[in-house]
Each structure stands twice: as C-alpha cells, then as structure tokens.
Short mmCIF file of C-alpha atoms and ligand atoms in Angstrom, two decimals:
data_model
loop_
_atom_site.label_atom_id
_atom_site.label_comp_id
_atom_site.label_asym_id
_atom_site.label_seq_id
_atom_site.Cartn_x
_atom_site.Cartn_y
_atom_site.Cartn_z
CA UNK A 1 10.07 -218.17 123.29
CA UNK A 2 9.01 -219.30 119.86
CA UNK A 3 11.18 -220.77 117.11
CA UNK A 4 11.04 -220.51 113.38
CA UNK A 5 9.67 -223.58 111.65
CA UNK A 6 9.58 -224.76 108.09
CA UNK A 7 7.04 -222.79 106.12
CA UNK A 8 6.31 -225.78 103.85
CA UNK A 9 2.58 -226.52 103.56
CA UNK A 10 1.38 -229.77 105.19
CA UNK A 11 0.49 -231.31 101.83
CA UNK A 12 1.76 -233.13 99.91
CA UNK A 13 4.80 -233.65 102.14
CA UNK A 14 4.64 -235.94 105.11
CA UNK A 15 4.40 -233.63 108.12
CA UNK A 16 7.81 -232.99 109.60
CA UNK A 17 6.45 -232.55 113.12
CA UNK A 18 4.69 -234.68 115.70
CA UNK A 19 2.77 -234.13 118.92
CA UNK A 20 2.85 -235.92 122.29
CA UNK A 21 -0.19 -235.25 124.46
CA UNK A 22 -0.14 -235.74 128.19
CA UNK A 23 -3.53 -237.07 129.34
CA UNK A 24 -4.39 -236.13 132.94
CA UNK A 25 -4.76 -232.38 133.29
CA UNK A 26 -4.40 -231.77 129.54
CA UNK A 27 -6.99 -233.77 127.61
CA UNK A 28 -8.96 -235.29 130.51
CA UNK A 29 -9.82 -234.67 134.13
CA UNK A 30 -10.91 -238.03 135.41
CA UNK A 31 -13.03 -239.20 132.49
CA UNK A 32 -14.13 -235.75 131.35
CA UNK A 33 -12.54 -234.11 128.29
CA UNK A 34 -11.10 -230.67 129.05
CA UNK A 35 -9.59 -227.69 127.27
CA UNK A 36 -11.42 -228.37 124.00
CA UNK A 37 -9.49 -231.62 123.55
CA UNK A 38 -12.00 -233.40 121.26
CA UNK A 39 -12.05 -230.46 118.82
CA UNK A 40 -8.28 -230.06 118.99
CA UNK A 41 -7.68 -233.75 118.20
CA UNK A 42 -10.17 -233.75 115.34
CA UNK A 43 -8.01 -231.17 113.58
CA UNK A 44 -5.23 -233.75 113.31
CA UNK A 45 -7.30 -235.95 110.98
CA UNK A 46 -8.21 -235.37 107.34
CA UNK A 47 -11.78 -235.29 105.95
CA UNK A 48 -11.59 -239.03 105.24
CA UNK A 49 -10.74 -239.67 108.89
CA UNK A 50 -7.12 -240.56 108.10
CA UNK A 51 -4.40 -239.37 110.44
CA UNK A 52 -2.87 -236.14 109.07
CA UNK A 53 -0.45 -235.35 111.87
CA UNK A 54 1.49 -238.02 113.80
CA UNK A 55 0.52 -237.81 117.44
CA UNK A 56 0.42 -240.01 120.51
CA UNK A 57 -0.55 -239.92 124.14
CA UNK A 58 2.37 -239.91 126.55
CA UNK A 59 0.91 -240.44 130.00
CA UNK A 60 2.35 -241.56 133.32
CA UNK A 61 -1.04 -243.08 134.14
CA UNK A 62 -2.19 -246.59 133.34
CA UNK A 63 -3.68 -249.73 134.84
CA UNK A 64 -5.17 -251.26 131.69
CA UNK A 65 -3.49 -252.62 128.55
CA UNK A 66 -2.71 -250.05 125.85
CA UNK A 67 -5.31 -251.56 123.50
CA UNK A 68 -8.06 -251.08 126.08
CA UNK A 69 -6.91 -247.54 126.86
CA UNK A 70 -6.99 -246.74 123.14
CA UNK A 71 -10.62 -247.88 122.94
CA UNK A 72 -11.54 -245.86 126.05
CA UNK A 73 -9.82 -242.74 124.73
CA UNK A 74 -11.50 -243.15 121.33
CA UNK A 75 -14.91 -243.23 123.04
CA UNK A 76 -14.21 -240.27 125.31
CA UNK A 77 -12.55 -238.06 122.70
CA UNK A 78 -14.46 -239.02 119.55
CA UNK A 79 -11.47 -239.86 117.34
CA UNK A 80 -10.03 -243.24 116.41
CA UNK A 81 -6.95 -243.88 118.57
CA UNK A 82 -4.66 -246.81 117.76
CA UNK A 83 -3.04 -248.85 120.56
CA UNK A 84 0.35 -247.76 119.19
CA UNK A 85 -0.65 -244.15 119.96
CA UNK A 86 -0.90 -244.90 123.68
CA UNK A 87 2.28 -244.90 125.78
CA UNK A 88 1.55 -245.35 129.48
CA UNK A 89 3.85 -245.16 132.48
CA UNK A 90 4.13 -248.95 132.60
CA UNK A 91 4.63 -249.46 128.84
CA UNK A 92 8.45 -249.72 129.23
CA UNK A 93 8.00 -252.63 131.68
CA UNK A 94 7.97 -254.73 128.47
CA UNK A 95 11.71 -254.20 128.26
CA UNK A 96 12.13 -256.33 131.42
CA UNK A 97 10.45 -259.37 129.87
CA UNK A 98 13.66 -261.27 129.17
CA UNK A 99 14.71 -261.02 132.80
CA UNK A 100 11.42 -262.00 134.47
CA UNK A 101 9.42 -263.83 131.81
CA UNK A 102 9.13 -267.09 133.76
CA UNK A 103 9.66 -265.75 137.28
CA UNK A 104 6.99 -265.10 139.88
CA UNK A 105 6.27 -261.36 139.88
CA UNK A 106 3.76 -259.22 141.78
CA UNK A 107 1.82 -256.36 140.18
CA UNK A 108 -0.18 -253.72 142.00
CA UNK A 109 -2.24 -250.59 141.30
CA UNK A 110 -5.69 -249.50 140.16
CA UNK A 111 -7.32 -251.28 137.23
CA UNK A 112 -5.94 -254.65 136.18
CA UNK A 113 -2.21 -254.57 136.84
CA UNK A 114 -1.74 -258.34 136.48
CA UNK A 115 -3.56 -258.35 133.12
CA UNK A 116 -1.28 -255.55 131.92
CA UNK A 117 1.83 -257.55 132.79
CA UNK A 118 0.46 -260.80 131.35
CA UNK A 119 -0.28 -259.01 128.07
CA UNK A 120 3.35 -257.90 127.96
CA UNK A 121 4.27 -261.59 128.05
CA UNK A 122 5.15 -262.19 131.72
CA UNK A 123 4.08 -265.77 132.47
CA UNK A 124 3.88 -265.89 136.29
CA UNK A 125 2.11 -262.75 137.42
CA UNK A 126 0.00 -262.33 140.53
CA UNK A 127 -1.83 -259.17 141.48
CA UNK A 128 -0.94 -258.02 144.97
CA UNK A 129 -4.65 -258.51 145.81
CA UNK A 130 -4.46 -262.19 144.95
CA UNK A 131 -1.03 -262.67 146.52
CA UNK A 132 -2.20 -261.13 149.82
CA UNK A 133 -5.24 -263.41 149.86
CA UNK A 134 -2.92 -266.44 150.19
CA UNK A 135 -1.58 -265.18 153.54
CA UNK A 136 -4.19 -265.24 156.26
CA UNK A 137 -4.18 -262.08 158.41
CA UNK A 138 -1.38 -260.43 156.42
CA UNK A 139 -3.44 -257.22 156.60
CA UNK A 140 -4.48 -256.89 160.25
CA UNK A 141 -7.16 -254.31 159.48
CA UNK A 142 -8.77 -255.91 156.44
CA UNK A 143 -12.03 -256.62 158.26
CA UNK A 144 -12.51 -252.87 158.67
CA UNK A 145 -12.30 -252.27 154.95
CA UNK A 146 -15.77 -252.09 153.44
CA UNK A 147 -14.58 -253.16 150.00
CA UNK A 148 -12.75 -256.25 151.31
CA UNK A 149 -15.75 -257.26 153.41
CA UNK A 150 -18.06 -256.75 150.39
CA UNK A 151 -15.82 -258.79 148.11
CA UNK A 152 -15.71 -261.63 150.59
CA UNK A 153 -19.46 -261.71 151.19
CA UNK A 154 -20.06 -261.30 147.42
CA UNK A 155 -18.04 -264.40 146.62
CA UNK A 156 -19.40 -266.40 149.52
CA UNK A 157 -16.36 -268.09 151.00
CA UNK A 158 -14.77 -268.47 147.54
CA UNK A 159 -11.96 -266.01 148.17
CA UNK A 160 -10.90 -268.03 151.22
CA UNK A 161 -10.94 -271.25 149.24
CA UNK A 162 -9.02 -269.82 146.28
CA UNK A 163 -6.71 -272.47 144.94
CA UNK A 164 -3.33 -270.74 144.78
CA UNK A 165 -1.88 -270.55 141.25
CA UNK A 166 1.58 -270.72 142.77
CA UNK A 167 2.66 -271.79 146.19
CA UNK A 168 3.17 -268.33 147.61
CA UNK A 169 4.65 -269.77 150.80
CA UNK A 170 7.56 -271.41 148.98
CA UNK A 171 7.75 -269.68 145.58
CA UNK A 172 9.96 -266.64 145.97
CA UNK A 173 8.75 -263.33 144.46
CA UNK A 174 11.47 -262.24 142.03
CA UNK A 175 10.25 -258.68 141.41
CA UNK A 176 7.44 -256.29 142.34
CA UNK A 177 5.86 -253.83 139.91
CA UNK A 178 3.78 -250.80 140.86
CA UNK A 179 1.87 -250.60 137.59
CA UNK A 180 -0.59 -247.81 138.42
CA UNK A 181 -1.67 -245.68 141.39
CA UNK A 182 -2.13 -248.06 144.35
CA UNK A 183 -5.67 -248.32 145.70
CA UNK A 184 -5.04 -249.53 149.26
CA UNK A 185 -1.82 -247.80 150.32
CA UNK A 186 -1.80 -249.30 153.83
CA UNK A 187 -2.19 -252.90 152.65
CA UNK A 188 0.24 -252.40 149.76
CA UNK A 189 2.93 -250.87 152.00
CA UNK A 190 2.55 -253.72 154.47
CA UNK A 191 2.70 -256.51 151.89
CA UNK A 192 5.45 -254.90 149.81
CA UNK A 193 7.55 -254.49 152.97
CA UNK A 194 6.91 -258.19 153.72
CA UNK A 195 8.06 -259.20 150.24
CA UNK A 196 10.99 -256.81 149.98
CA UNK A 197 12.59 -257.39 153.37
CA UNK A 198 12.33 -261.16 153.21
CA UNK A 199 13.92 -261.69 149.82
CA UNK A 200 10.51 -262.45 148.30
CA UNK A 201 9.11 -264.90 150.88
CA UNK A 202 7.11 -263.10 153.61
CA UNK A 203 8.16 -264.15 157.07
CA UNK A 204 11.57 -265.45 156.04
CA UNK A 205 14.95 -263.94 156.78
CA UNK A 206 16.84 -262.71 153.73
CA UNK A 207 18.24 -259.25 153.24
CA UNK A 208 18.51 -259.57 149.44
CA UNK A 209 15.76 -257.19 148.29
CA UNK A 210 13.94 -258.27 145.09
CA UNK A 211 13.92 -255.53 142.41
CA UNK A 212 11.08 -253.00 142.71
CA UNK A 213 9.79 -251.03 139.71
CA UNK A 214 7.47 -248.04 139.61
CA UNK A 215 5.67 -247.03 136.41
CA UNK A 216 6.18 -243.33 137.26
CA UNK A 217 7.17 -241.02 140.07
CA UNK A 218 4.60 -238.20 139.92
CA UNK A 219 4.27 -236.60 143.33
CA UNK A 220 0.93 -235.09 142.35
CA UNK A 221 -1.34 -235.14 139.32
CA UNK A 222 -4.60 -233.65 138.15
CA UNK A 223 -7.62 -235.94 138.50
CA UNK A 224 -11.33 -235.06 138.66
CA UNK A 225 -11.04 -233.25 142.03
CA UNK A 226 -10.31 -229.51 141.60
CA UNK A 227 -6.98 -229.73 143.45
CA UNK A 228 -3.99 -231.98 142.74
CA UNK A 229 -4.11 -235.55 144.03
CA UNK A 230 -1.21 -237.57 145.46
CA UNK A 231 0.35 -239.75 142.78
CA UNK A 232 2.67 -242.73 142.55
CA UNK A 233 5.66 -240.67 143.68
CA UNK A 234 3.86 -239.91 146.94
CA UNK A 235 3.20 -243.62 147.42
CA UNK A 236 6.87 -244.34 146.73
CA UNK A 237 7.94 -241.84 149.41
CA UNK A 238 5.54 -243.43 151.91
CA UNK A 239 6.77 -246.96 151.18
CA UNK A 240 10.41 -245.88 151.19
CA UNK A 241 10.10 -243.99 154.49
CA UNK A 242 8.55 -246.97 156.25
CA UNK A 243 10.87 -249.55 154.64
CA UNK A 244 13.98 -247.59 155.54
CA UNK A 245 12.89 -247.50 159.19
CA UNK A 246 12.19 -251.23 159.49
CA UNK A 247 14.96 -252.66 157.32
CA UNK A 248 18.74 -252.59 157.55
CA UNK A 249 19.31 -251.56 153.91
CA UNK A 250 17.73 -248.59 152.16
CA UNK A 251 15.01 -249.34 149.60
CA UNK A 252 16.28 -249.87 146.07
CA UNK A 253 13.94 -249.11 143.22
CA UNK A 254 13.70 -247.92 139.61
CA UNK A 255 11.05 -245.46 138.37
CA UNK A 256 9.95 -245.42 134.74
CA UNK A 257 7.70 -242.86 133.01
CA UNK A 258 8.29 -239.17 132.25
CA UNK A 259 10.63 -237.30 132.78
CA UNK A 260 13.07 -240.14 131.96
CA UNK A 261 14.92 -239.44 128.68
CA UNK A 262 14.29 -242.97 127.31
CA UNK A 263 10.53 -242.30 127.41
CA UNK A 264 10.99 -239.35 125.07
CA UNK A 265 13.36 -241.32 122.80
CA UNK A 266 10.78 -244.11 122.56
CA UNK A 267 7.97 -241.61 121.83
CA UNK A 268 10.10 -240.12 119.06
CA UNK A 269 10.55 -243.56 117.48
CA UNK A 270 6.81 -244.27 117.59
CA UNK A 271 6.01 -240.86 116.10
CA UNK A 272 8.39 -241.58 113.23
CA UNK A 273 6.50 -244.81 112.55
CA UNK A 274 3.18 -242.96 112.66
CA UNK A 275 4.61 -240.28 110.40
CA UNK A 276 5.21 -242.87 107.70
CA UNK A 277 1.51 -243.76 107.67
CA UNK A 278 0.37 -240.12 107.46
CA UNK A 279 -0.56 -238.65 104.09
CA UNK A 280 -0.55 -241.55 101.69
CA UNK A 281 0.08 -239.18 98.76
CA UNK A 282 3.21 -237.88 100.33
CA UNK A 283 6.24 -237.35 98.12
CA UNK A 284 8.38 -239.79 99.97
CA UNK A 285 9.80 -243.18 99.17
CA UNK A 286 8.38 -244.68 102.35
CA UNK A 287 11.68 -244.52 104.19
CA UNK A 288 10.74 -242.99 107.51
CA UNK A 289 14.22 -241.60 107.87
CA UNK A 290 13.96 -239.55 104.69
CA UNK A 291 11.78 -236.88 106.25
CA UNK A 292 12.93 -236.47 109.82
CA UNK A 293 10.71 -234.97 112.47
CA UNK A 294 12.04 -231.44 112.83
CA UNK A 295 9.90 -230.66 115.84
CA UNK A 296 8.06 -232.76 118.40
CA UNK A 297 5.68 -230.86 120.63
CA UNK A 298 5.11 -232.10 124.18
CA UNK A 299 1.87 -230.68 125.56
CA UNK A 300 1.75 -231.18 129.33
CA UNK A 301 0.38 -229.73 132.56
CA UNK A 302 3.15 -230.75 134.96
CA UNK A 303 6.38 -228.71 134.81
CA UNK A 304 8.37 -231.21 136.91
CA UNK A 305 7.38 -234.15 134.73
CA UNK A 306 6.28 -233.17 131.22
CA UNK A 307 8.28 -229.98 130.74
CA UNK A 308 11.38 -231.15 132.59
CA UNK A 309 11.37 -234.31 130.45
CA UNK A 310 10.97 -232.47 127.16
CA UNK A 311 13.68 -229.99 128.13
CA UNK A 312 16.10 -232.79 129.02
CA UNK A 313 15.28 -234.64 125.80
CA UNK A 314 16.45 -231.56 123.86
CA UNK A 315 16.17 -231.36 120.08
CA UNK A 316 13.65 -231.86 118.44
CA UNK A 317 11.37 -231.48 121.49
CA UNK A 318 9.43 -228.24 122.05
CA UNK A 319 7.49 -228.00 125.30
CA UNK A 320 4.04 -226.45 125.72
CA UNK A 321 2.58 -226.00 129.20
CA UNK A 322 -1.18 -225.72 129.70
CA UNK A 323 -3.01 -224.16 132.64
CA UNK A 324 -5.65 -226.91 132.92
CA UNK A 325 -3.90 -229.19 135.42
CA UNK A 326 -1.09 -229.15 137.96
CA UNK A 327 0.28 -225.83 136.66
CA UNK A 328 -1.99 -222.78 137.13
CA UNK A 329 0.57 -219.97 137.07
CA UNK A 330 0.13 -216.71 135.21
CA UNK A 331 3.65 -216.68 133.81
CA UNK A 332 6.00 -219.53 132.98
CA UNK A 333 7.24 -222.03 135.57
CA UNK A 334 10.37 -220.69 137.28
CA UNK A 335 12.46 -223.86 137.51
CA UNK A 336 11.34 -225.71 134.38
CA UNK A 337 10.07 -223.04 131.98
CA UNK A 338 8.28 -224.34 128.89
CA UNK A 339 8.96 -223.03 125.38
CA UNK A 340 5.36 -221.83 125.39
CA UNK A 341 2.57 -221.45 127.95
CA UNK A 342 -1.07 -221.56 126.82
CA UNK A 343 -4.41 -221.84 128.59
CA UNK A 344 -5.65 -225.06 127.02
CA UNK A 345 -4.70 -227.94 124.76
CA UNK A 346 -6.86 -226.36 122.07
CA UNK A 347 -4.69 -223.25 122.25
CA UNK A 348 -1.61 -225.44 121.95
CA UNK A 349 -2.84 -227.25 118.83
CA UNK A 350 -3.91 -223.95 117.33
CA UNK A 351 -0.40 -222.58 117.83
CA UNK A 352 1.23 -225.71 116.38
CA UNK A 353 -0.90 -225.83 113.25
CA UNK A 354 -0.28 -222.12 112.58
CA UNK A 355 3.48 -222.58 113.01
CA UNK A 356 3.52 -225.61 110.74
CA UNK A 357 1.25 -224.33 107.96
O1 G3P B 1 -1.82 -241.36 137.56
C1 G3P B 1 -1.61 -240.57 136.46
C2 G3P B 1 -0.70 -239.46 136.70
O2 G3P B 1 0.37 -239.82 137.50
C3 G3P B 1 -0.24 -238.67 135.52
O3 G3P B 1 -0.87 -238.85 134.29
O4 G3P B 1 -1.42 -238.25 131.96
O5 G3P B 1 -0.68 -236.48 133.56
O6 G3P B 1 0.97 -238.15 132.74
P1 G3P B 1 -0.46 -237.87 133.08
MG1 MG B 2 -0.67 -234.53 133.36
#
C-alpha cells in the first residue's frame, strides 16, 4: 500500500516530509539500539552534522525530563538529539499546569517522576515514594521489600525523620499523575486507592475522587526481555479493578500518549518547527507554513498504539510497522493494518528516503 510522493530532490527545497520514531521496540530494546537505528538516524543528517530531515521521537515511555532523555538518546544512538525532538507519554501533562500549578500533586513511576513534573512548572509535587513515607505502615508489607529495607538502612534513620515538605495529613492531594511505568505496583495501588477514595486525604471520608492522569495506556511494550512486558495500561487495569471493588463510584481517569489524536497533532506542529531549521539554503522565506509537510511517517512496533494512532490522525500521516517489537507477524496487522510493514527501522528509513528522493 504505497503512495506516490513528490519527486522533487531534497535540495535545495526544505524537505516536505517528516518522521516520527517510536522508541521501545523500534530504535531501542532496553538501552540497546536495534534494527540498525544508529545508521538509519545518521542518514537524516548532512555531512556537516546539520539536520537534513525533520524527525522526532514519539514515545509513550518516560520518567526523566525531555532534556535528559535527549542526552541519553544522543549517547546511545550517536547523533545529536535536541530536547524538542523528544516527545514522551507525559509531555502533554504540561497542558495541565494552569489547573494544578500551585496545588499538591502526586507523581509516580520509574525514574524521577517528581522532577519531571517540577520541570514542567508544577510547584507542589511529591513523588508517591516520598508521600508514602509520611504515613507510617501505609504499606503493610514494606519490610519484606529488599529495596525499601536497603534504602532505610542506607540512610540510617533519615527516611523516618524526613521533615515533610507539606503536611500530608492535612494538605489534600488535588491530582495524581502516573508519569511512567510504576515500579512497585502493590504499594502504588494501595496508596493511590487511599488517595482516590478519600478525596485526597488518606483515611478520611470523601467520595469526590481527585483527577487521575496516566501518561499512556499501553497494555504491553517491548523492553529488553525477548517477550512483551506489561505496560502502564496493565497497571491501570489492575488499579481500576481493585478500586472499583472497594469504592462506590467507578474510577475516573484520563490517559495521554499515543494513540490519542492530539499527540499526533502536537508532533506535526513540532515537525513543522524542525522543518524550518532544516536546510539553511532552502528556497523559502522562513515561513514554516509556506512548505507544508506533505507526508509524516510514523515508524512504530505496536499496531494498537502507533499504527492505530497514525491511522486515526489521517492525512498527512503514513504508518510503517516494524517487526522488531510487539508486532512479529509475517503479514500486516489484521485490525490496524499499517501503510507499510518492514523488518527494521533501517528498512523503513531506506524506503522513506527512496520515496522522497
Ligand atoms: O514504557 C514504554 C512503553 O509503554 C512504550 O514506549 O517507545 O514503544 O512508545 P514506546
Ligand atoms: Mg514501541
């Protein structure tokens, strides 16, 4: 299912196409580059090292600020990635700043979820780790957790004597954010249920559930292990199933990330900005609107997330499915078929550059 593209050479025009790369299962597995990703990405830069083709990473993962992720990706992939080229599942949380800027919010997930939210401008953020430490015995099995025991002995009795930043026993939590894949599902489900069924003050009676936001809703994703791993969507189902059994009202939540249409709209806007900085000799008056992106390629490994999202986004998106992650089929996916199926990301970039030359 290919399409005909402009036969104009890349130079001296600004390229009229852009690329969105999924990360897990397409360019990396864990921290290991896959599918010839370093070579493929290098082809998007000119000899001088300047960006020749506008591209970004569109991942549902996260846990560190975009600037840090850009540095990590640059080191792993051997090309210079700008923070603006990294869109993570939690990146759209920024849009909630006005509503919660000065309110107490809780952030959970691997990495540094509270740092992520603070960098977005939220002023009163506590990680769920820290929040839980203010409530003695909130996790009845914490003493059996090697990492908790280690942390406590490592800090002496410091963690017990932590001076609370906010009075967690009287300051109501106004929203909870699942920023990245939760590390301790059991503890997180317990404490989130405490917060959500008490109106933000564990132990109190209040049926008004504070808003709950998830950075993504991936049921499974491709990590370093050869078979898919349970993702944030699986955690959401677990939390929701328990919450709905112990509380009178069903759990209310909002999930961000792919396949939501606004994620693709936002990626398109960023690519248009990047396009304007590509090819300084371009015959263009600098107005990014003067040379619209005719095609944006989404290269992903998950039909239900990456391909579904690109299909829903419609024109100018063109979906390419690789076989290096969640999808391993011989033919196309039955329910969410991609415009093209290739083995690796290198094959995808090869196809794109041929089509666009
Ligand atoms: O935790 C990350 C996972 O949910 C998906 O990441 O890069 O495949 O969108 P990605
Ligand atoms: Mg993926």
